[in-house]
mmCIF file of C-alpha atoms in Angstrom:
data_model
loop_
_atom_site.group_PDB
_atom_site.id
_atom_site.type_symbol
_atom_site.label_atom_id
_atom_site.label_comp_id
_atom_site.label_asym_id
_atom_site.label_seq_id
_atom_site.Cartn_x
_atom_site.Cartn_y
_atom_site.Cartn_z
ATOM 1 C CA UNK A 1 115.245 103.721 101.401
ATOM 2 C CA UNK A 2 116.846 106.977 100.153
ATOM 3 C CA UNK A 3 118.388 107.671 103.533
ATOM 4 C CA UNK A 4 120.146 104.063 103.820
ATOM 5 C CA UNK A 5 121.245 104.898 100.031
ATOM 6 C CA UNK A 6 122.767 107.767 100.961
ATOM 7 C CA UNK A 7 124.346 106.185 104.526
ATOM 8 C CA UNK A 8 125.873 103.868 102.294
ATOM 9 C CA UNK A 9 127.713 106.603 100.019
ATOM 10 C CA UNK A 10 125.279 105.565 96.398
ATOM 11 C CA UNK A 11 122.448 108.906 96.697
ATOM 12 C CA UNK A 12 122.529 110.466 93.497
ATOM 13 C CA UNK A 13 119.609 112.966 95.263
ATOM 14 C CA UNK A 14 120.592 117.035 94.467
ATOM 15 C CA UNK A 15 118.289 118.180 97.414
ATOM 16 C CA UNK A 16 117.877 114.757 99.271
ATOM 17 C CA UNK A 17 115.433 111.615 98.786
ATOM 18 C CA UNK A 18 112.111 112.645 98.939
ATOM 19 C CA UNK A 19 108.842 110.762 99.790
ATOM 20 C CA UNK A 20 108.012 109.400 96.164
ATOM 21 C CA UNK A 21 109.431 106.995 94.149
ATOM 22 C CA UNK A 22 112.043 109.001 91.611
ATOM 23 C CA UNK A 23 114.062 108.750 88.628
ATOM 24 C CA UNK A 24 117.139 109.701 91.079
ATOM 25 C CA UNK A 25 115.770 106.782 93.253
ATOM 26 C CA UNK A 26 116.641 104.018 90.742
ATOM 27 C CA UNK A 27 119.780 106.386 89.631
ATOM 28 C CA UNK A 28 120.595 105.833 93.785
ATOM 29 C CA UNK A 29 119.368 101.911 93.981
ATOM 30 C CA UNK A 30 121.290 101.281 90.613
ATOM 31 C CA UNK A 31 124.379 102.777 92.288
ATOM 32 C CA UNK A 32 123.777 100.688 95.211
ATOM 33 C CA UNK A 33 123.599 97.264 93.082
ATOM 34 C CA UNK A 34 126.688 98.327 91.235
ATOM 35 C CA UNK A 35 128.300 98.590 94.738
ATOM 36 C CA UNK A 36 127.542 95.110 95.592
ATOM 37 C CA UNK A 37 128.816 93.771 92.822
ATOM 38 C CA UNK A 38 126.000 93.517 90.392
ATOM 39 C CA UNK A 39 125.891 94.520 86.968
ATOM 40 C CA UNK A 40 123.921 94.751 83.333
ATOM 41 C CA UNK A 41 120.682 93.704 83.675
ATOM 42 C CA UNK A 42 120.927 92.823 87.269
ATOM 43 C CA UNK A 43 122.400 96.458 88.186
ATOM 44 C CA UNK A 44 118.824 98.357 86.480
ATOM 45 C CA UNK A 45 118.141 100.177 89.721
ATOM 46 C CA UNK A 46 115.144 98.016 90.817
ATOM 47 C CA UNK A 47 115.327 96.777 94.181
ATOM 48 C CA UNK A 48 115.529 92.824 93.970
ATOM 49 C CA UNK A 49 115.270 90.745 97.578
ATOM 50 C CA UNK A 50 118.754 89.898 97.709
ATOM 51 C CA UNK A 51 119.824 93.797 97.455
ATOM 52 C CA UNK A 52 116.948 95.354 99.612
ATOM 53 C CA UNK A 53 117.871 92.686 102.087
ATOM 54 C CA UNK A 54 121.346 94.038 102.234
ATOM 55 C CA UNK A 55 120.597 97.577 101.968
ATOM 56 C CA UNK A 56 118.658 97.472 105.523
ATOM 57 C CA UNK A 57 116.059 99.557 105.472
ATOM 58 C CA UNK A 58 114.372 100.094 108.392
ATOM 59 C CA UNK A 59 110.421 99.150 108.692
ATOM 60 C CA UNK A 60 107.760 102.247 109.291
ATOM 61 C CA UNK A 61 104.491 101.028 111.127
ATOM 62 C CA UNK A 62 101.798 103.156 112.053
ATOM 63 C CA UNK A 63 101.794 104.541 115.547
ATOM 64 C CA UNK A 64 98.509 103.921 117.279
ATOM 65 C CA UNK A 65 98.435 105.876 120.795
ATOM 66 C CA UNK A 66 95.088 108.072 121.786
ATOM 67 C CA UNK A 67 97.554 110.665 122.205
ATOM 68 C CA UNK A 68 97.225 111.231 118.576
ATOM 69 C CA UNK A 69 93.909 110.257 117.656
ATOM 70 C CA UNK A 70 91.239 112.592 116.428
ATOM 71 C CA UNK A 71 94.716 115.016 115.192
ATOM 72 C CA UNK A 72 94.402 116.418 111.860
ATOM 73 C CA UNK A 73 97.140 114.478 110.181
ATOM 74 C CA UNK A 74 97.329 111.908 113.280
ATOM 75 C CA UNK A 75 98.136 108.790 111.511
ATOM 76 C CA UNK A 76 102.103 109.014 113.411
ATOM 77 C CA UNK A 77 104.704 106.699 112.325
ATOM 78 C CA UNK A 78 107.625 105.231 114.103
ATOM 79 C CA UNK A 79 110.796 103.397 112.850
ATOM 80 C CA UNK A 80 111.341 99.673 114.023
ATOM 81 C CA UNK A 81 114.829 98.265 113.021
ATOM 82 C CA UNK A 82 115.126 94.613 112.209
#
């Protein structure tokens, strides 16, 4: 999510988006609602369905091969795009 907030010019992030859910994060969302058009309570910075739908964010599914399997750490992931 904090990627596709950046791609679409609303990060707020000083060293990036990281993999936890941040204050900057709903800083970054909020930004993103505002963009679209959205404001007061609707523009809070928590992702409703009509603005994660737009923002586009790509699914992450587990990767299952053998090639990984028995790997400390093995559980892979790989992007799908909708």
């Amino acid at each position: 999510m904090g990627r596709r907030l950046v791609e679409e010019g609303c990060g707020k992030y000083q060293s990036g988006p990281g993999p936890q859910w941040s204050e900057t994060d709903r800083a970054s969302y909020q930004a993103w609602q505002e963009k679209l058009g959205y404001s007061g309570a609707d523009a809070d910075g928590w992702p409703g369905e009509g603005s994660w739908n737009r923002l586009r964010v790509p699914k992450v599914t587990p990767l299952t091969t053998s090639r990984f399997r028995g790997l400390p750490g093995s559980r892979a992931t790989r992007t799908v795009r909708s």
